[in-house]
PDB file of C-alpha atoms and ligand atoms in Angstrom:
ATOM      1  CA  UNK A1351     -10.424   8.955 -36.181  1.00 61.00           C
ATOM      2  CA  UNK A1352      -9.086   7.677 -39.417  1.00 64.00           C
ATOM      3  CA  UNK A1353     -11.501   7.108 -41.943  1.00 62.00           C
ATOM      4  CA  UNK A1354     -10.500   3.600 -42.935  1.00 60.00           C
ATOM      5  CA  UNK A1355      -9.925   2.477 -39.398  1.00 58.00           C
ATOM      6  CA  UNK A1356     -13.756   4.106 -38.925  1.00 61.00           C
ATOM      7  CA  UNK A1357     -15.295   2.245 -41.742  1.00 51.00           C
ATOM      8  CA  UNK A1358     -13.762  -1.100 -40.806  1.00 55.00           C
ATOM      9  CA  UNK A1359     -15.289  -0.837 -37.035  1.00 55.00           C
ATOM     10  CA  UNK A1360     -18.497   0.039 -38.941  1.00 53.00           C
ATOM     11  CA  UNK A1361     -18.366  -3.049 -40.630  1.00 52.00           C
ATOM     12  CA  UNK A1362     -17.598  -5.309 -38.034  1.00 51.00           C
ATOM     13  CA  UNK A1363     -20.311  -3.718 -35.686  1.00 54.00           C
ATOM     14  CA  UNK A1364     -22.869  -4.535 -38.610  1.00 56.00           C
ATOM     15  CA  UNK A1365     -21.500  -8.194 -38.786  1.00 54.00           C
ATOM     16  CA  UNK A1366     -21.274  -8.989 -34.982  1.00 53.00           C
ATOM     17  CA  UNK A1367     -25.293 -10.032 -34.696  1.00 48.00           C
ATOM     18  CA  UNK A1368     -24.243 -12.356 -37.397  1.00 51.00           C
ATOM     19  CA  UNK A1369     -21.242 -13.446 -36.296  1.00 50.00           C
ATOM     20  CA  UNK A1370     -22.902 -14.873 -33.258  1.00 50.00           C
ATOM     21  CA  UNK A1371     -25.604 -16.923 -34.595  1.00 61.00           C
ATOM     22  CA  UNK A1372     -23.343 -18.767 -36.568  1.00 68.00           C
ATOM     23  CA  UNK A1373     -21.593 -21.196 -33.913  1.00 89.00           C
ATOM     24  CA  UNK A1374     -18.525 -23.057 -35.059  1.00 96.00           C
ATOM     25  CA  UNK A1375     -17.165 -25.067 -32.161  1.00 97.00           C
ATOM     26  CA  UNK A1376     -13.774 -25.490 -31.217  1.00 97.00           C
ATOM     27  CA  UNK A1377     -12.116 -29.272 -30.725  1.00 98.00           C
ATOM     28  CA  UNK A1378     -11.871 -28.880 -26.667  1.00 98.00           C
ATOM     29  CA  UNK A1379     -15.317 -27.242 -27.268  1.00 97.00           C
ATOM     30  CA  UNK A1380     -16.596 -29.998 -28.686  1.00 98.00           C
ATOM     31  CA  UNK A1381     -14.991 -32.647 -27.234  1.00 98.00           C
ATOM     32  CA  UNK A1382     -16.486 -31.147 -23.744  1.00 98.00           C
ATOM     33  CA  UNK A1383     -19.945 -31.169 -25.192  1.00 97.00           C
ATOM     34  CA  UNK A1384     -19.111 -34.735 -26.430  1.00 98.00           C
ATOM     35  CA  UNK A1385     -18.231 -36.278 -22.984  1.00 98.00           C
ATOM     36  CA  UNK A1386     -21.760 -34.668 -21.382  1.00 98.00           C
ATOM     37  CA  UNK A1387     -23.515 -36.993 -23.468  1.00 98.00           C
ATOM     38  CA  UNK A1388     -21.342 -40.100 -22.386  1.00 97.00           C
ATOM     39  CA  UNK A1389     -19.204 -40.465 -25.988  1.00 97.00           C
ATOM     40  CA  UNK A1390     -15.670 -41.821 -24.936  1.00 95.00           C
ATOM     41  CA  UNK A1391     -13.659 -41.790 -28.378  1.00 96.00           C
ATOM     42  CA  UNK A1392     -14.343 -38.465 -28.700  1.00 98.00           C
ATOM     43  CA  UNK A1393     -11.055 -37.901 -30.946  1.00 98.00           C
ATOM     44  CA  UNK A1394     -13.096 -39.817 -33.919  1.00 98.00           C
ATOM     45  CA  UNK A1395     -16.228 -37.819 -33.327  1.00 98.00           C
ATOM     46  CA  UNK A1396     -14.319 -34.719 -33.148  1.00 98.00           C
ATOM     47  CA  UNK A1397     -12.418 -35.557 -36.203  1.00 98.00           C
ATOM     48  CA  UNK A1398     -15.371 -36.332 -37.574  1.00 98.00           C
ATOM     49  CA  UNK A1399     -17.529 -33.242 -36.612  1.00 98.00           C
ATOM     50  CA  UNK A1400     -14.391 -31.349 -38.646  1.00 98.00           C
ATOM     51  CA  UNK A1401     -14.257 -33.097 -41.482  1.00 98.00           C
ATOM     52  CA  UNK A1402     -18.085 -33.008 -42.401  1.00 98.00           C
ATOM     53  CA  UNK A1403     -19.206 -29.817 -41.007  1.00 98.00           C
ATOM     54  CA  UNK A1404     -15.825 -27.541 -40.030  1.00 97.00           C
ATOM     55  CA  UNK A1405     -17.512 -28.043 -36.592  1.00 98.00           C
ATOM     56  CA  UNK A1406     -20.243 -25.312 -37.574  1.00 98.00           C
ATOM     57  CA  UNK A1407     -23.372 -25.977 -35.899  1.00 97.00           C
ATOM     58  CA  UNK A1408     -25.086 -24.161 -38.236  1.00 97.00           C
ATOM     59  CA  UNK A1409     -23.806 -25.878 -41.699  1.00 97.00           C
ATOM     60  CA  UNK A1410     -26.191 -27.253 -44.385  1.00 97.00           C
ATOM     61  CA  UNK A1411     -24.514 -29.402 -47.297  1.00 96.00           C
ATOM     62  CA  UNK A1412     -25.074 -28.692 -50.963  1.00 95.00           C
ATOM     63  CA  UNK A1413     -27.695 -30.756 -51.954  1.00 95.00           C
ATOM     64  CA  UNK A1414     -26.084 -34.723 -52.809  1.00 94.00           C
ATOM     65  CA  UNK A1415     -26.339 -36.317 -56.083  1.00 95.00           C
ATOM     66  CA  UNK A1416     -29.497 -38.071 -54.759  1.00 96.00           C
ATOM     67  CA  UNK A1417     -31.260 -34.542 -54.371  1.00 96.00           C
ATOM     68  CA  UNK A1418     -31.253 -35.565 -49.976  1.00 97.00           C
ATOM     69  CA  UNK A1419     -29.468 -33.011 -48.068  1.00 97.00           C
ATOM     70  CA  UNK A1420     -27.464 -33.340 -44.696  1.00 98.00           C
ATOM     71  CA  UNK A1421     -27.603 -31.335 -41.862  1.00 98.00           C
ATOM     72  CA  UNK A1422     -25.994 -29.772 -38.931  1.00 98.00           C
ATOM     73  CA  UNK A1423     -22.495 -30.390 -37.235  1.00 98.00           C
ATOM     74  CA  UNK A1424     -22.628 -33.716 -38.056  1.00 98.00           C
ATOM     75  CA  UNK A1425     -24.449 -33.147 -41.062  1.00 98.00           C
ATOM     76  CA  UNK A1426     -27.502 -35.490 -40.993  1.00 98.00           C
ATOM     77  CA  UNK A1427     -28.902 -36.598 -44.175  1.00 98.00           C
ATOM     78  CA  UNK A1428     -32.445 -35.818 -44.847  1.00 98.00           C
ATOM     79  CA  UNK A1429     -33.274 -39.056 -46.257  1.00 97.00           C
ATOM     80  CA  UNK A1430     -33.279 -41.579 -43.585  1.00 96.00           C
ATOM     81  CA  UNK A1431     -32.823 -39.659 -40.379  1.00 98.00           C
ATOM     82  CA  UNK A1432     -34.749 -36.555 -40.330  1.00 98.00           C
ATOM     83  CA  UNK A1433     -37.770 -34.660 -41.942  1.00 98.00           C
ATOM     84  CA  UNK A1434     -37.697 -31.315 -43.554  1.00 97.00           C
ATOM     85  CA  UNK A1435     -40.445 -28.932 -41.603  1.00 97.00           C
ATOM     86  CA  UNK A1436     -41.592 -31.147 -39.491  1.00 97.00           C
ATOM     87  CA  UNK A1437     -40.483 -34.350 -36.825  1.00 98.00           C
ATOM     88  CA  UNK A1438     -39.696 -37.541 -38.528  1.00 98.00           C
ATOM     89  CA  UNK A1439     -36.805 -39.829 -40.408  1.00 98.00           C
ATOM     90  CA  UNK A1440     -35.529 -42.136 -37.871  1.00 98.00           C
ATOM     91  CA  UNK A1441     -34.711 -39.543 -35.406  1.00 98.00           C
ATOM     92  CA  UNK A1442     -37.978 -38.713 -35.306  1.00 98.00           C
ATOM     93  CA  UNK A1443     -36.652 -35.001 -35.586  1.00 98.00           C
ATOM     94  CA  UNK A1444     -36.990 -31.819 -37.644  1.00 98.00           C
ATOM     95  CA  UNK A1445     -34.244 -30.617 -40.129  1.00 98.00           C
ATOM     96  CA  UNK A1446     -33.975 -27.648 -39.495  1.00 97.00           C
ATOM     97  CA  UNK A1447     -33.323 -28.214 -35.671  1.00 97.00           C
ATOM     98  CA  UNK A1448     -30.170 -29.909 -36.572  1.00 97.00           C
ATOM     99  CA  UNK A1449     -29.093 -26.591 -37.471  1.00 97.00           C
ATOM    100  CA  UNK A1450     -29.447 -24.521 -34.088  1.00 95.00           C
ATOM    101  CA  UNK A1451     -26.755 -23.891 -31.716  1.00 94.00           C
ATOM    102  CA  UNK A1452     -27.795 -26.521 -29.616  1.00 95.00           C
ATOM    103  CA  UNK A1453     -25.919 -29.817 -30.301  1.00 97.00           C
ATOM    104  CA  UNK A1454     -27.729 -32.052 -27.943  1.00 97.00           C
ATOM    105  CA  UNK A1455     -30.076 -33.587 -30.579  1.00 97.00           C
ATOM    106  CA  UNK A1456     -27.608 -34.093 -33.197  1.00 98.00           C
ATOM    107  CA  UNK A1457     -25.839 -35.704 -30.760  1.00 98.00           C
ATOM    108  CA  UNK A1458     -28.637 -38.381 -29.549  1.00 98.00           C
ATOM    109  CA  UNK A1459     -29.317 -38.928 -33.558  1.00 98.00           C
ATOM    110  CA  UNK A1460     -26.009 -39.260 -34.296  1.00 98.00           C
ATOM    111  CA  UNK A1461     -25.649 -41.442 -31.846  1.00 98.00           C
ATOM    112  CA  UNK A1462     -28.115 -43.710 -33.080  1.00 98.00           C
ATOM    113  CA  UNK A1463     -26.293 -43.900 -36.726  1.00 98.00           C
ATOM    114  CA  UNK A1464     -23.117 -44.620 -34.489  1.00 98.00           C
ATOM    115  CA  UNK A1465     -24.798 -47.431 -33.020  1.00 98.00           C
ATOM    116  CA  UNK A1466     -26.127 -48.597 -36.369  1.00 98.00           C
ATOM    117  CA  UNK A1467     -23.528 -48.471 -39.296  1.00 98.00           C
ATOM    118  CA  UNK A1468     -20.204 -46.946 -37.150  1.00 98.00           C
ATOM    119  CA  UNK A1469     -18.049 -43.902 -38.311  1.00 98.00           C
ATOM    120  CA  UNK A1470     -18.121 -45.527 -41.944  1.00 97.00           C
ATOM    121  CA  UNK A1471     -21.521 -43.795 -42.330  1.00 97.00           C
ATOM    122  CA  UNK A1472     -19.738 -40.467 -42.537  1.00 98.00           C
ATOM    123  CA  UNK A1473     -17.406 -39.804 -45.806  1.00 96.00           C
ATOM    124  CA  UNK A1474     -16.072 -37.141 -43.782  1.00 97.00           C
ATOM    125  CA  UNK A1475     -14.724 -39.593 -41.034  1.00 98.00           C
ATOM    126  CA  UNK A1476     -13.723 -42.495 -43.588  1.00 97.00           C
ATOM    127  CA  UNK A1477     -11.752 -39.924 -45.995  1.00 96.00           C
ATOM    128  CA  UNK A1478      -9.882 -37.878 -43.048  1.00 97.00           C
ATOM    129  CA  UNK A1479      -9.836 -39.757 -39.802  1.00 98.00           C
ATOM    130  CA  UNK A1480      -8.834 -43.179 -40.832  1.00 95.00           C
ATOM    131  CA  UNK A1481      -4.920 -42.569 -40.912  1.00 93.00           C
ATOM    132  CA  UNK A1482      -5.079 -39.437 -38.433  1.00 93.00           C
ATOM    133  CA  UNK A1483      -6.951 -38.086 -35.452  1.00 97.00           C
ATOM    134  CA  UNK A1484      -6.346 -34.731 -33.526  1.00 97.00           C
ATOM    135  CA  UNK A1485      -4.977 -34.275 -30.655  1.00 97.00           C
ATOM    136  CA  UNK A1486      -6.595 -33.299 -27.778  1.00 97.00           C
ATOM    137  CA  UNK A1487      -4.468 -33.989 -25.062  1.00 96.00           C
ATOM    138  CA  UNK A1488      -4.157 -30.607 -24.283  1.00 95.00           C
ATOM    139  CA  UNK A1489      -7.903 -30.066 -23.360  1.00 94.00           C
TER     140      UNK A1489
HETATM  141  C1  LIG B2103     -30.901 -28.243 -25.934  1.00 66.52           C
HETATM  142  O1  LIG B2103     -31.925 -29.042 -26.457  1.00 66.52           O
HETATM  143  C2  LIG B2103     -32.355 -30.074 -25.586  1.00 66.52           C
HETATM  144  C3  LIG B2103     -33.426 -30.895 -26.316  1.00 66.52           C
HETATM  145  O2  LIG B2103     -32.963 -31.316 -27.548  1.00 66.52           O
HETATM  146  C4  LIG B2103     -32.894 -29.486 -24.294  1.00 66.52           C
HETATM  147  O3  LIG B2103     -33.248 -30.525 -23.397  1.00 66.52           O
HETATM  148  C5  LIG B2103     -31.821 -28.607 -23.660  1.00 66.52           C
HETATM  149  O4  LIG B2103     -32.363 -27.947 -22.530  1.00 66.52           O
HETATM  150  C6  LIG B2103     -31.330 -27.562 -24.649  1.00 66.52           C
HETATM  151  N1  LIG B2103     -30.199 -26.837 -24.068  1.00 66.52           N
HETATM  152  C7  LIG B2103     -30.162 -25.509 -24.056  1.00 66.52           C
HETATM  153  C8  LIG B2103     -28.941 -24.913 -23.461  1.00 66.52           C
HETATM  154  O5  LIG B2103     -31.040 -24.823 -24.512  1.00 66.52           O
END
């Protein structure tokens, strides 16, 4: 075996455990996972999900000029709508399970800031999905 092609299976071997914990969704993935939890315009939230997170499950912003820090997908900010180690914000949810592969909470919370402000409470959605939203008609 050539030695280059040996030391780049090496490498991606050692990255593979990694490579999995880190979930980045696709746009029919996440529009699927979008329409379980009864969300209709699921172009916006997808567009959304993009635009703030890359749709990485996993992502957690550089800290904002107010010191808060926003989490997950749809990255949640830490000073109204969740609590760093332990259940609270108005979510009444942890942080750091924003984070996790499983989308389901940051759904129901970001449902609730949905409900309450609209997309305009994501800078993500208001700078990138105004003019433009993908297309998923081929989901
Ligand atoms: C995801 O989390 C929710 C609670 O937030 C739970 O009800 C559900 O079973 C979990 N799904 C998986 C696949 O673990």
């Amino acid at each position: 075996m050539d030695r280059r092609f040996a030391i780049v299976v090496a490498v991606l071997l050692l990255l593979t455990p990694y490579a999995s914990l880190a979930k980045k969704f696709t746009r029919c993935g996440l529009a699927a996972e979008l329409k379980k939890h009864g969300i209709t315009d699921v172009r916006n939230w997808v567009c959304m999900a993009e635009s703030e997170s890359g749709m990485n499950s996993n992502a957690v912003g550089r800290p904002n000029r107010d010191n808060s820090r926003d989490y997950g997908i749809f990255q949640i900010n830490n000073k109204y709508w969740c609590r760093n180690g332990r259940r609270g914000g108005d979510c009444n949810i942890k942080c750091e399970d924003l984070t996790n592969n499983n989308i389901s909470d940051d759904i129901q919370c970001a449902k609730k800031i949905h409900r309450r402000h609209g997309f305009r409470a994501w800078y993500g959605w208001r700078n990138k999905c105004q003019s433009r939203l993908p297309d998923l008609s081929k989901c």
